[in-house]
GROMACS .gro file of C-alpha atoms in nm:
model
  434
    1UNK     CA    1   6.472  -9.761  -6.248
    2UNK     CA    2   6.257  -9.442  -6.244
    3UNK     CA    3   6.344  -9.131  -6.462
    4UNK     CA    4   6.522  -8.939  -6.197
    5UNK     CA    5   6.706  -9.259  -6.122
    6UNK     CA    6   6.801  -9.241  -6.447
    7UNK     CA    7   6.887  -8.864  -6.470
    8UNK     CA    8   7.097  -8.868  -6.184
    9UNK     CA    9   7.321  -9.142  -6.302
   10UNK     CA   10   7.392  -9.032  -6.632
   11UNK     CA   11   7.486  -8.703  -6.411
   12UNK     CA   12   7.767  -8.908  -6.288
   13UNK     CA   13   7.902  -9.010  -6.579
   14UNK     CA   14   8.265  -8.842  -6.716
   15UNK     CA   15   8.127  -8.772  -7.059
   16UNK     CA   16   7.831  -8.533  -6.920
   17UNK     CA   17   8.046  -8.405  -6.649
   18UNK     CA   18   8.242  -8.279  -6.960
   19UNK     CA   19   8.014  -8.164  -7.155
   20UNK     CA   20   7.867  -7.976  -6.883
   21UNK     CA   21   8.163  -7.796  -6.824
   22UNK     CA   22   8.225  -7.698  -7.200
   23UNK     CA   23   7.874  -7.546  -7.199
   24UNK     CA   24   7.876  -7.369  -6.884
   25UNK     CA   25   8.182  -7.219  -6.991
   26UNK     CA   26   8.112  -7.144  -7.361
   27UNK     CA   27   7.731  -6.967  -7.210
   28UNK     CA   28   7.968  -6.775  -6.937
   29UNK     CA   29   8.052  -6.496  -7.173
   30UNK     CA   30   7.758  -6.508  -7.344
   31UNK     CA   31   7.602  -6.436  -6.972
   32UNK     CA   32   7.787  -6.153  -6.941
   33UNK     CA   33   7.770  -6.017  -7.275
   34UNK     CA   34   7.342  -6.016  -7.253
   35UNK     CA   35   7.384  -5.862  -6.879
   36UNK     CA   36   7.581  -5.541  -6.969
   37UNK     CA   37   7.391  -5.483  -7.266
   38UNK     CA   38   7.152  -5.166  -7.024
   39UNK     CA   39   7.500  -5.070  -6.955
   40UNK     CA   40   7.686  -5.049  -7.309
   41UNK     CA   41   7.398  -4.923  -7.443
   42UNK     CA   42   7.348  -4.609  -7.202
   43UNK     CA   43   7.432  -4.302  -7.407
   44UNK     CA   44   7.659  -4.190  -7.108
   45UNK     CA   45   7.887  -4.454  -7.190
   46UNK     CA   46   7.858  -4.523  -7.541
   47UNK     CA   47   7.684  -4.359  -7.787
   48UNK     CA   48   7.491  -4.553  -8.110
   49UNK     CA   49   7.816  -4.449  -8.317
   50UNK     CA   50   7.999  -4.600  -8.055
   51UNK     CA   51   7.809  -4.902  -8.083
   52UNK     CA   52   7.793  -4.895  -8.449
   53UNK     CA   53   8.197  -4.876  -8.484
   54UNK     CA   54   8.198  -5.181  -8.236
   55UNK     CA   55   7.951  -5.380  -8.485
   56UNK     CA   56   8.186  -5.314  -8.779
   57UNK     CA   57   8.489  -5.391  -8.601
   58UNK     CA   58   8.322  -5.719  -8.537
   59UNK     CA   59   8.214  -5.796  -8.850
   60UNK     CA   60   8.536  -5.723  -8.971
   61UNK     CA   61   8.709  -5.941  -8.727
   62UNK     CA   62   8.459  -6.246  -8.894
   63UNK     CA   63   8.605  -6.183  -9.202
   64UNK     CA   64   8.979  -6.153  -9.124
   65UNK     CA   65   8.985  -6.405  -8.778
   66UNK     CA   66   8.976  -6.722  -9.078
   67UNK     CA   67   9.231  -6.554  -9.324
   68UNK     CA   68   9.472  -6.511  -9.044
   69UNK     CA   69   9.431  -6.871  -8.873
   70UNK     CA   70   9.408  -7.044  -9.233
   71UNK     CA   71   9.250  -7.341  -9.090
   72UNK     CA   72   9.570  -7.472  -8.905
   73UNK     CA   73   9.359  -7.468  -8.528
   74UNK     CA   74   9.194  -7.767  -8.721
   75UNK     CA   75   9.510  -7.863  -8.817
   76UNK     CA   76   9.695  -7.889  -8.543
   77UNK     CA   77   9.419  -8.033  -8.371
   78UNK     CA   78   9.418  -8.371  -8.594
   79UNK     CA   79   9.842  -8.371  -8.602
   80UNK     CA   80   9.807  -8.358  -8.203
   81UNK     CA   81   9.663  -8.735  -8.215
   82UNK     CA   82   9.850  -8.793  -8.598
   83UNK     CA   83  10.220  -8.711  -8.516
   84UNK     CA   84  10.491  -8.764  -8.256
   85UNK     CA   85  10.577  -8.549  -7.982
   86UNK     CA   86  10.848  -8.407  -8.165
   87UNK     CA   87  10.731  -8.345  -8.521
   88UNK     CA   88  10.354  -8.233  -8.360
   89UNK     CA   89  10.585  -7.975  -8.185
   90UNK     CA   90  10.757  -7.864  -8.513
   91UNK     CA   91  10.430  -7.829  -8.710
   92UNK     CA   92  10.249  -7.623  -8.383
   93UNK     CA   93  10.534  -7.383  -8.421
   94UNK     CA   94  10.503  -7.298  -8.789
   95UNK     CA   95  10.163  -7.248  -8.771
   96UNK     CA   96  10.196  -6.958  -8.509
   97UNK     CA   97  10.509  -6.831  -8.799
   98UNK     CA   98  10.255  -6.863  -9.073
   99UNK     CA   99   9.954  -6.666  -8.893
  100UNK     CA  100  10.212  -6.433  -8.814
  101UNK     CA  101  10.268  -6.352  -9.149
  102UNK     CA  102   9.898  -6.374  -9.250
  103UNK     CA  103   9.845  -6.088  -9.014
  104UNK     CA  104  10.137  -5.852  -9.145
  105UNK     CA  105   9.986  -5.952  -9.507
  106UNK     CA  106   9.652  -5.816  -9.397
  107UNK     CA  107   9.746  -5.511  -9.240
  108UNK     CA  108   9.971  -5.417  -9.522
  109UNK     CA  109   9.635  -5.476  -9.776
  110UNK     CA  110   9.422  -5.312  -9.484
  111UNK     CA  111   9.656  -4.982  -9.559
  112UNK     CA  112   9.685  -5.009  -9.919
  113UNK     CA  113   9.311  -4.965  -9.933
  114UNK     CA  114   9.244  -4.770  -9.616
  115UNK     CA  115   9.144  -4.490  -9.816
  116UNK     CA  116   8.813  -4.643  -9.982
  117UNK     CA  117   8.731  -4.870  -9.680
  118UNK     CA  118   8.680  -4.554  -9.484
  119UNK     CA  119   8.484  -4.350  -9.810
  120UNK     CA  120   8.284  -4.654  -9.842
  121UNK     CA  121   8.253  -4.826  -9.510
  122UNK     CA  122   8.344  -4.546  -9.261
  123UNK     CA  123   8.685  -4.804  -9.197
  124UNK     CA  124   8.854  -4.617  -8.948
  125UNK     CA  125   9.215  -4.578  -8.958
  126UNK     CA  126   9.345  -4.723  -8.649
  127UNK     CA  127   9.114  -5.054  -8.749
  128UNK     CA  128   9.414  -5.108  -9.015
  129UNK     CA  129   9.660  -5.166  -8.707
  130UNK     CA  130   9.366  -5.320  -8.443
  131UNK     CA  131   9.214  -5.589  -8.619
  132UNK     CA  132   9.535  -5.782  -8.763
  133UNK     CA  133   9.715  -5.773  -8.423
  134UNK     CA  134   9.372  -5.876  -8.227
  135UNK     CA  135   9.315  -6.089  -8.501
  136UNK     CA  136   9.695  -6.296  -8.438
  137UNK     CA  137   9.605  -6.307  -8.058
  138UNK     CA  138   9.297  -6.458  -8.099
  139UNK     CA  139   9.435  -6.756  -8.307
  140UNK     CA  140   9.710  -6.835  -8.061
  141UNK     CA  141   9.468  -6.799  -7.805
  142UNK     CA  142   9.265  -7.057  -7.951
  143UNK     CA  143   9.507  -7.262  -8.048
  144UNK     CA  144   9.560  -7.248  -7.656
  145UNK     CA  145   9.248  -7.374  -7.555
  146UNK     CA  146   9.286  -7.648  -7.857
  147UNK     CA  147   9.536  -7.833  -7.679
  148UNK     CA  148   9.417  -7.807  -7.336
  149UNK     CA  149   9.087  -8.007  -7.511
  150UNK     CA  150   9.280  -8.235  -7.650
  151UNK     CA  151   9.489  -8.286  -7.344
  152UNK     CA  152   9.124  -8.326  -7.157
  153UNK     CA  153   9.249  -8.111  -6.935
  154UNK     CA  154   8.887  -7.988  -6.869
  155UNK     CA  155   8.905  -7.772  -6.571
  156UNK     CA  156   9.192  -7.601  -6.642
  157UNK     CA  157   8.972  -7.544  -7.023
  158UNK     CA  158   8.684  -7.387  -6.766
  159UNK     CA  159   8.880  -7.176  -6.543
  160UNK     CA  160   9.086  -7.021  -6.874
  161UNK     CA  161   8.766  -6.971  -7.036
  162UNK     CA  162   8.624  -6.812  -6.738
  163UNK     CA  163   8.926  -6.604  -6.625
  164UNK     CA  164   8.941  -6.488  -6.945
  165UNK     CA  165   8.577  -6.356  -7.008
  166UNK     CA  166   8.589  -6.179  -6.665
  167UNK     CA  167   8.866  -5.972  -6.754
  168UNK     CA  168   8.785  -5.905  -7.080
  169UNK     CA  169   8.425  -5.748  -6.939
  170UNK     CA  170   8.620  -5.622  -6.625
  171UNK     CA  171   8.852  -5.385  -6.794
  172UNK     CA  172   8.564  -5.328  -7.089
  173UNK     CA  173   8.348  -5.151  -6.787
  174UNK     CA  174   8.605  -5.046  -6.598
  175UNK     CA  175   8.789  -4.797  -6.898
  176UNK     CA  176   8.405  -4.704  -7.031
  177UNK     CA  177   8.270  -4.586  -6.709
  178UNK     CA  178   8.560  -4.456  -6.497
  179UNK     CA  179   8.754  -4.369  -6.796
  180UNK     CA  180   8.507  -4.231  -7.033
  181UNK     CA  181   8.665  -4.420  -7.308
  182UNK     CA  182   8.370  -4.497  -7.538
  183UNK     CA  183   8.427  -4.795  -7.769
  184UNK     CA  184   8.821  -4.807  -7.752
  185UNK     CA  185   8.737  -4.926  -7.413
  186UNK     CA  186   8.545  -5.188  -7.530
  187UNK     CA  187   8.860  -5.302  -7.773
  188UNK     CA  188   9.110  -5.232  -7.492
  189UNK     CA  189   8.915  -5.463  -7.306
  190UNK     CA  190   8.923  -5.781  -7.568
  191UNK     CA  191   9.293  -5.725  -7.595
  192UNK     CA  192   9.386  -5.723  -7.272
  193UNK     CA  193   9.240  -6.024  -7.205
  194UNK     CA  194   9.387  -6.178  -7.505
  195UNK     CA  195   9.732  -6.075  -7.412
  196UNK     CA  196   9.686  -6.231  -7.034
  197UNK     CA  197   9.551  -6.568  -7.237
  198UNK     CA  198   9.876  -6.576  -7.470
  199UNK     CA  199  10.143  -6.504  -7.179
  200UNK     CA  200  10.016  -6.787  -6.993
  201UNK     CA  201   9.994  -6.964  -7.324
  202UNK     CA  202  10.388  -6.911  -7.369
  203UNK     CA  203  10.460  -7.070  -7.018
  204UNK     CA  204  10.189  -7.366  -7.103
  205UNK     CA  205  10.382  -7.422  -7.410
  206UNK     CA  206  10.713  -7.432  -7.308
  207UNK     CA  207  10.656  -7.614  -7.009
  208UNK     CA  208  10.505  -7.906  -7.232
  209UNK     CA  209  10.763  -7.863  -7.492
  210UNK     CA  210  10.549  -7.788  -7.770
  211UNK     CA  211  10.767  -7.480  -7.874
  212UNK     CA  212  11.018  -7.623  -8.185
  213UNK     CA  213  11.210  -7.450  -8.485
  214UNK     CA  214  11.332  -7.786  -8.667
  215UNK     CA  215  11.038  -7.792  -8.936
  216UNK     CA  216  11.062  -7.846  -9.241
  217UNK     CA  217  10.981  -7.592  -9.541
  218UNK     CA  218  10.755  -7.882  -9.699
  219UNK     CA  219  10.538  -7.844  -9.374
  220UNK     CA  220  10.499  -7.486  -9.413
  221UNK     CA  221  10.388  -7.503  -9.756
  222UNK     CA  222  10.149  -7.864  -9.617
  223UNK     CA  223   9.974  -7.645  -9.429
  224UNK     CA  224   9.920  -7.367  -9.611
  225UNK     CA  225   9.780  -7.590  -9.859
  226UNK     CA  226   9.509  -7.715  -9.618
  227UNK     CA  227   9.470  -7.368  -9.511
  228UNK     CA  228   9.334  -7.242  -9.851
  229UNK     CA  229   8.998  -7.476  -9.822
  230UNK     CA  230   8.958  -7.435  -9.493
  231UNK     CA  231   8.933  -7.070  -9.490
  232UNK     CA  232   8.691  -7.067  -9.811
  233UNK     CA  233   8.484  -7.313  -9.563
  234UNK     CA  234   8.483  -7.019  -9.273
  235UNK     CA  235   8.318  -6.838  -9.572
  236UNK     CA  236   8.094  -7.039  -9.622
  237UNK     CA  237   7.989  -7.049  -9.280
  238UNK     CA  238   7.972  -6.720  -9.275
  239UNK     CA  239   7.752  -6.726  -9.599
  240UNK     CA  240   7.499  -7.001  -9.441
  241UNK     CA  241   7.451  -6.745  -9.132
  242UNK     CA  242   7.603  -6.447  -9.075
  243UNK     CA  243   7.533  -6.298  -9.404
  244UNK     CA  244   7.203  -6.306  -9.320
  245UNK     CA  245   7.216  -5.909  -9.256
  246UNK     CA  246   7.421  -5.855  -9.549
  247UNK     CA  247   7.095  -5.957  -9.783
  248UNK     CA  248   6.846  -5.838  -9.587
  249UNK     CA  249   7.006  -5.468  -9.586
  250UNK     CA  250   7.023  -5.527  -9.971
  251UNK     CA  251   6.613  -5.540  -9.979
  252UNK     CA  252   6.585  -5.264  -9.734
  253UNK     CA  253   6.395  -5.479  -9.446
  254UNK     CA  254   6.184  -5.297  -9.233
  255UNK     CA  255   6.385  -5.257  -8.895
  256UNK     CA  256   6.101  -5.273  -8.662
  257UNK     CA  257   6.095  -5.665  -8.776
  258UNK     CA  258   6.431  -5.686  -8.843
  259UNK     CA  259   6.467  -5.667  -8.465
  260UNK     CA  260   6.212  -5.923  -8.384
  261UNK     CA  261   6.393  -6.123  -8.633
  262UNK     CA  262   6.749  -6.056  -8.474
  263UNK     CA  263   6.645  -6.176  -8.097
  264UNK     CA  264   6.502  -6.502  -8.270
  265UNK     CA  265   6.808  -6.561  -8.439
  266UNK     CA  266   7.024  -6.497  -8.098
  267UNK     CA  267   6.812  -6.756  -7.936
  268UNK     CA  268   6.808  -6.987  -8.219
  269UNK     CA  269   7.185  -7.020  -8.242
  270UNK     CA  270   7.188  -7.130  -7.848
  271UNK     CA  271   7.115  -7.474  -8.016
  272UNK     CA  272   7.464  -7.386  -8.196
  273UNK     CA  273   7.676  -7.329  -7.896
  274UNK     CA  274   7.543  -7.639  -7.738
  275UNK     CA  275   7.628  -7.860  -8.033
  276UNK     CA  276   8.017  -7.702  -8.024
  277UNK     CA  277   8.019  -7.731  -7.662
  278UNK     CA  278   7.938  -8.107  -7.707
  279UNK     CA  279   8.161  -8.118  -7.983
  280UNK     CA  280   8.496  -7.959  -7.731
  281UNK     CA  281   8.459  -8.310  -7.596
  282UNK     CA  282   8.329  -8.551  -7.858
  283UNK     CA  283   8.589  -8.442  -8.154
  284UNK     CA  284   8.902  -8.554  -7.915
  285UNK     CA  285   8.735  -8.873  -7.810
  286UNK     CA  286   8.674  -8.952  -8.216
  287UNK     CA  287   9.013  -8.816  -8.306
  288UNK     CA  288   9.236  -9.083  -8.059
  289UNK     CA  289   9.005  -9.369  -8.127
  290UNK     CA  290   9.114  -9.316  -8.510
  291UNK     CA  291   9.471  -9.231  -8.409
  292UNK     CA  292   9.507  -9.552  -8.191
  293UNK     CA  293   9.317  -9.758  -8.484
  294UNK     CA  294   9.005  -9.841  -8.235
  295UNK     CA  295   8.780  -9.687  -8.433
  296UNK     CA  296   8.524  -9.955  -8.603
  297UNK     CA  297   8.130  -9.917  -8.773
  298UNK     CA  298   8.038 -10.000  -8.371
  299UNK     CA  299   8.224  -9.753  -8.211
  300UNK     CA  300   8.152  -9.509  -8.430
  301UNK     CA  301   7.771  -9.558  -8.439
  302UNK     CA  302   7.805  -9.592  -8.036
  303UNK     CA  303   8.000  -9.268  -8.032
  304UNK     CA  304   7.723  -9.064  -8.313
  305UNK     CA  305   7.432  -9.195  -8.088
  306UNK     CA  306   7.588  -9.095  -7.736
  307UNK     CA  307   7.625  -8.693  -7.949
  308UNK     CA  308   7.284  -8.716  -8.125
  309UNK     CA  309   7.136  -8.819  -7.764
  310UNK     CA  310   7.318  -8.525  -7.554
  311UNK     CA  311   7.226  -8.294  -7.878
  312UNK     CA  312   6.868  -8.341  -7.886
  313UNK     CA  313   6.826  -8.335  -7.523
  314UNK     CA  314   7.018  -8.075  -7.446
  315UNK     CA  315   6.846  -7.871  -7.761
  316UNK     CA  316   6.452  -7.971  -7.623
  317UNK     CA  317   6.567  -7.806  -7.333
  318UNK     CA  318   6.750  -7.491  -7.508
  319UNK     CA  319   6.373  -7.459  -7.665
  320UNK     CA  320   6.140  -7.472  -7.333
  321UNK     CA  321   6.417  -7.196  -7.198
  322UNK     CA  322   6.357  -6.982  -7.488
  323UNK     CA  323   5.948  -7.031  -7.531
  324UNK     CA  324   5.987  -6.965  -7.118
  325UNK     CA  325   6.164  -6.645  -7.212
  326UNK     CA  326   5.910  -6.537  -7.495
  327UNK     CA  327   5.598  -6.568  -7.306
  328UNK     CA  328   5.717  -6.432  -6.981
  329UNK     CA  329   6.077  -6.299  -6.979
  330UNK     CA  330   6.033  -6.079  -7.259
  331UNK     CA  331   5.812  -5.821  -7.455
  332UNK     CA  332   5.523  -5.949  -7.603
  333UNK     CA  333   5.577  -5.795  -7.956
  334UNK     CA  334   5.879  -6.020  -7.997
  335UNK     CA  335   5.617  -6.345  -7.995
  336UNK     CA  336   5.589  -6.307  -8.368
  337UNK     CA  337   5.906  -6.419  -8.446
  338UNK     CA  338   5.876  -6.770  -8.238
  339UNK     CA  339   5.826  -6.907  -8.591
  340UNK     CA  340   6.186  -6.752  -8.694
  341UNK     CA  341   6.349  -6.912  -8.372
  342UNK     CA  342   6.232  -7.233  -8.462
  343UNK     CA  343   6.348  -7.222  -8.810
  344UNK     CA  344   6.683  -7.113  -8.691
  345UNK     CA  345   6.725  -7.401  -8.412
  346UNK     CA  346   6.648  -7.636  -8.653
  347UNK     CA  347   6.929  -7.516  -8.896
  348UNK     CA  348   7.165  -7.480  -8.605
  349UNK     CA  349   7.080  -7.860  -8.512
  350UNK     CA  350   7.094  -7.996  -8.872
  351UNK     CA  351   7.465  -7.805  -8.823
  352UNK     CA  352   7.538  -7.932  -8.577
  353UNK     CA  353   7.462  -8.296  -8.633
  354UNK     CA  354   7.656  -8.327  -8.946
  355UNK     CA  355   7.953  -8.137  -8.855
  356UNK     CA  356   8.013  -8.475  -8.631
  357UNK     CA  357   8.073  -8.640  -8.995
  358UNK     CA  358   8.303  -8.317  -9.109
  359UNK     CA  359   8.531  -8.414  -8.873
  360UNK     CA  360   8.637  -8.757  -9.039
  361UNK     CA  361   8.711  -8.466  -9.361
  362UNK     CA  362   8.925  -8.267  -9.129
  363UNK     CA  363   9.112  -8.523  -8.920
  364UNK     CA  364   9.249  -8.726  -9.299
  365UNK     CA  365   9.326  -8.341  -9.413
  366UNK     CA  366   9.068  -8.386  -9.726
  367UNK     CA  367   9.183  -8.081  -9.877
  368UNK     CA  368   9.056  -8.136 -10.203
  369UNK     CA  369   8.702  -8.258 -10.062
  370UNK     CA  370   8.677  -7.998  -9.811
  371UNK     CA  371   8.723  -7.732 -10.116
  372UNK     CA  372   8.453  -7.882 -10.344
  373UNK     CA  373   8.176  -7.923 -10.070
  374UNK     CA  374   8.248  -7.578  -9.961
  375UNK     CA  375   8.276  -7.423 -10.368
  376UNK     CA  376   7.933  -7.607 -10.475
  377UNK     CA  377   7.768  -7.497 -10.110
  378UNK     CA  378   7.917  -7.149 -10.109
  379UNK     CA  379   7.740  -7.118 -10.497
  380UNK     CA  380   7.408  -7.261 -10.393
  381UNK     CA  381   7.368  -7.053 -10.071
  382UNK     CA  382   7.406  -6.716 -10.272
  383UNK     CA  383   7.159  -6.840 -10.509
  384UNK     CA  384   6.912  -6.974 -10.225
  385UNK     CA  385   6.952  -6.661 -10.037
  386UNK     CA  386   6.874  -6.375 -10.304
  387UNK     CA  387   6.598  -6.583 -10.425
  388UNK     CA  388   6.451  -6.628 -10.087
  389UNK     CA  389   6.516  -6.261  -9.893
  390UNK     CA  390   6.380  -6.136 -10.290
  391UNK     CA  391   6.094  -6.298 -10.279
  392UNK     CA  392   5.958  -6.368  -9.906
  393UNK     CA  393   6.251  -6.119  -9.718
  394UNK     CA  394   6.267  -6.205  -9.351
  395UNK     CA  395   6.091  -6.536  -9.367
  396UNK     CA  396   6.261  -6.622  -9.643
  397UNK     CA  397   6.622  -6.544  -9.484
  398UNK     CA  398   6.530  -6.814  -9.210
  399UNK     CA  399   6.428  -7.055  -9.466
  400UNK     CA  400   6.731  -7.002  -9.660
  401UNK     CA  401   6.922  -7.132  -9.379
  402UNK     CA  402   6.755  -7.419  -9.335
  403UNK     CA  403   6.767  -7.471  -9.688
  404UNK     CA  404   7.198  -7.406  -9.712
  405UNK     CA  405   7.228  -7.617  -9.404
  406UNK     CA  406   7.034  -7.923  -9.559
  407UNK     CA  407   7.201  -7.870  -9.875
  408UNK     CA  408   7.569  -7.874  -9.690
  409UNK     CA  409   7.462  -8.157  -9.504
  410UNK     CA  410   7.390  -8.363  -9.805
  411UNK     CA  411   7.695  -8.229  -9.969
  412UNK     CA  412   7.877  -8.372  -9.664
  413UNK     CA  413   7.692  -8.751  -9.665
  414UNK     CA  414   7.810  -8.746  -9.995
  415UNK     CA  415   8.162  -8.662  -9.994
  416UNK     CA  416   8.279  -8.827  -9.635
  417UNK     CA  417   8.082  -9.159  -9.654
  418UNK     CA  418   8.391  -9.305  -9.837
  419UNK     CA  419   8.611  -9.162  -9.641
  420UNK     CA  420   8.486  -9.268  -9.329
  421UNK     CA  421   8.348  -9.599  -9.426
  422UNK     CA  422   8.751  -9.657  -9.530
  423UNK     CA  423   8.890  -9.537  -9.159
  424UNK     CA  424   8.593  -9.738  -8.961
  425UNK     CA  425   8.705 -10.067  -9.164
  426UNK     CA  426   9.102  -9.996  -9.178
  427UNK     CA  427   9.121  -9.991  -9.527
  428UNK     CA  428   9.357  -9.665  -9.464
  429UNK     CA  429   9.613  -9.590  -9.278
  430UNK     CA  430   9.506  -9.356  -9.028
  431UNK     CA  431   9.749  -9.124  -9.052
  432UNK     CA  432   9.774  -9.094  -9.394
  433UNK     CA  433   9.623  -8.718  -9.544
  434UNK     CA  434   9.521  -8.691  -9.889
   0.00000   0.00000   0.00000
């Protein structure tokens, strides 16, 4: 069979249809997002303090998002292939009730200190209010789009994710060109279409009876327990690549490289949203295997090798877009930091090939393992990173994340290997959290 034989029968198959699907939507917004950049960064519209309040109300939202959803979207997630129909339905509905209160506790703390956030950070008042409330809509939103995944209900995942993007940039542009509203019309325009997600979210719950007020107070308190080390893991996410700017603003950086450096890193972490694109469709296929007790050493290698395949394909061609994009797409002086983009795919790779073994950690709710990986990798990516962006600055920030992500990695081997050699061989009981 030749290789476009080949090509165009793997095409057919329902697992790359899928996947497909999950990465054409999860690249939509991103699409739109790169294509109105000329536009919301024309000083008629908004100005560079408009953009600069937008950039701290997102890196605020990073911080707060993983506080307010303590963890449970991974929760819920592994309960919707753990429980029955009834108690999944009770355990959904406190976690909206305990990101709920998460929210109120962080705008009350947001206006306790609202005073030095704004001396300090320029924290503007009406953030207090903005971010907690956006911050609530974007869990249930998410958790949302968390059961339509796990219900494979893959279209209906594409045309939310779509329909939701469009009138999110829709009403952005519409209120900052016709309107004149500067970067409120930017937030305006997330909210709205947050609110349009979570109305139809209501009707999509009801209608599938997932909406249930007979829990229990011992599952409130379960999953605030799990919450606590999954929310120090969203830091340490955030430490392994996010921060990046954080450290490099410490060192002063010049900002003529800092912008080569920043495109790289945009490009580099395409290799990211193809690995959780894969990942929308591989982490429900792992999860009901396990539920069901199918899951053996065969299936499990069969499933890792079908991921690392669509990965690593998918990834070579991520990198012949981008080189594509370098040498002809793009200004030449940005060619320099090629060596940065590759350093950065091959972190987000790494990432995104382990996180496959992470989700044996999540699905048995391995609280206590989950908060050790994440305490020893949270201490040895500060230490990696000031030691690196001290000594070699940019080049060392990319090699610092190549470093954490190894290091996590290894962390990861370590801690689930037990874990999952124990579910692939039935020695537990599947449903059974530590």
């Amino acid at each position: 069979m030749s290789i476009t034989s080949q090509v165009r029968e793997g095409l057919k198959n329902p697992a790359f249809k899928s996947v497909g699907t999950y990465i054409f939507t999860n690249f939509f917004s991103k699409g739109i997002s790169f294509l109105l950049i000329p536009l919301f960064t024309n000083p008629l519209y908004l100005s560079p303090t408009d953009n600069g309040l937008l950039s701290l109300f997102s890196s605020n939202m990073i911080l707060l998002a993983p506080f307010v959803s303590l963890g449970m979207i991974q929760s819920c997630t592994a309960d919707f292939y753990k429980k029955s129909e009834s108690d999944f339905a009770a355990s959904f509905t406190s976690s909206f009730i305990i990101s709920f209160l998460m929210a109120a506790l962080a705008a009350i703390l947001l206006f306790i200190f609202r005073d030095m956030l704004q001396q300090k950070f320029q924290f503007p008042t009406s953030f207090v209010f903005i971010l907690p409330g956006l911050a609530f809509l974007i869990f249930s939103g998410e958790q949302l789009f968390a059961l339509i995944r796990n219900r494979n209900e893959v279209k209906r995942f594409a045309i939310m994710g779509i329909s939701k993007s469009i009138i999110e940039y829709a009403v952005s542009v519409v209120l900052i060109v016709f309107f004149l509203t500067g970067w409120m019309g930017r937030i305006w325009g997330i909210a709205i279409s947050l609110i349009v997600v979570n109305l139809i979210a209501v009707v999509y719950y009801i209608k599938n009876k997932y909406i249930s007020f007979q829990f229990k107070k011992t599952q409130l308190i379960d999953e605030l327990k799990f919450g606590v080390p999954i929310f120090a893991f969203q830091l340490c996410v955030f430490m392994l690549g996010t921060s990046n700017k954080l450290f490099l603003a410490i060192y002063n950086v010049d900002k003529y490289q800092l912008g080569i450096y920043s495109i790289a890193c945009v490009f580099g972490t395409m290799i990211g949203v193809v690995s959780q694109s894969i990942l929308l469709y591989a982490q429900p296929q792992l999860y009901k295997s396990i539920s069901k007790g199918e899951a053996t050493i065969q299936t499990a290698k069969r499933d890792f090798l079908r991921y690392f395949m669509m990965l690593t394909g998918l990834s070579v061609a991520c990198i012949l877009v981008v080189l594509f994009a370098y040498y002809f797409l793009i200004d030449k002086v940005y060619l320099s930091g090629i060596k940065y983009f590759f350093l950065v795919a091959l972190a987000s790779y790494i990432w995104g090939l382990n996180y496959f073994l992470f989700l044996f950690l999540l699905y048995h709710k391995q609280k206590r393992k989950i908060l050790k990986v994440t305490l020893i990798s949270l201490a040895c990516s500060i230490t990696v990173n000031i030691i690196m962006v001290k000594n070699f600055l940019i080049l060392g920030d990319a090699l610092a994340s190549l470093i954490n992500t190894i290091i996590f990695s290894l962390l990861i081997i370590i801690f689930a290997q037990k874990i999952i050699k124990d579910t692939l061989t039935k020695k537990i009981i599947p449903a059974v959290a530590e």
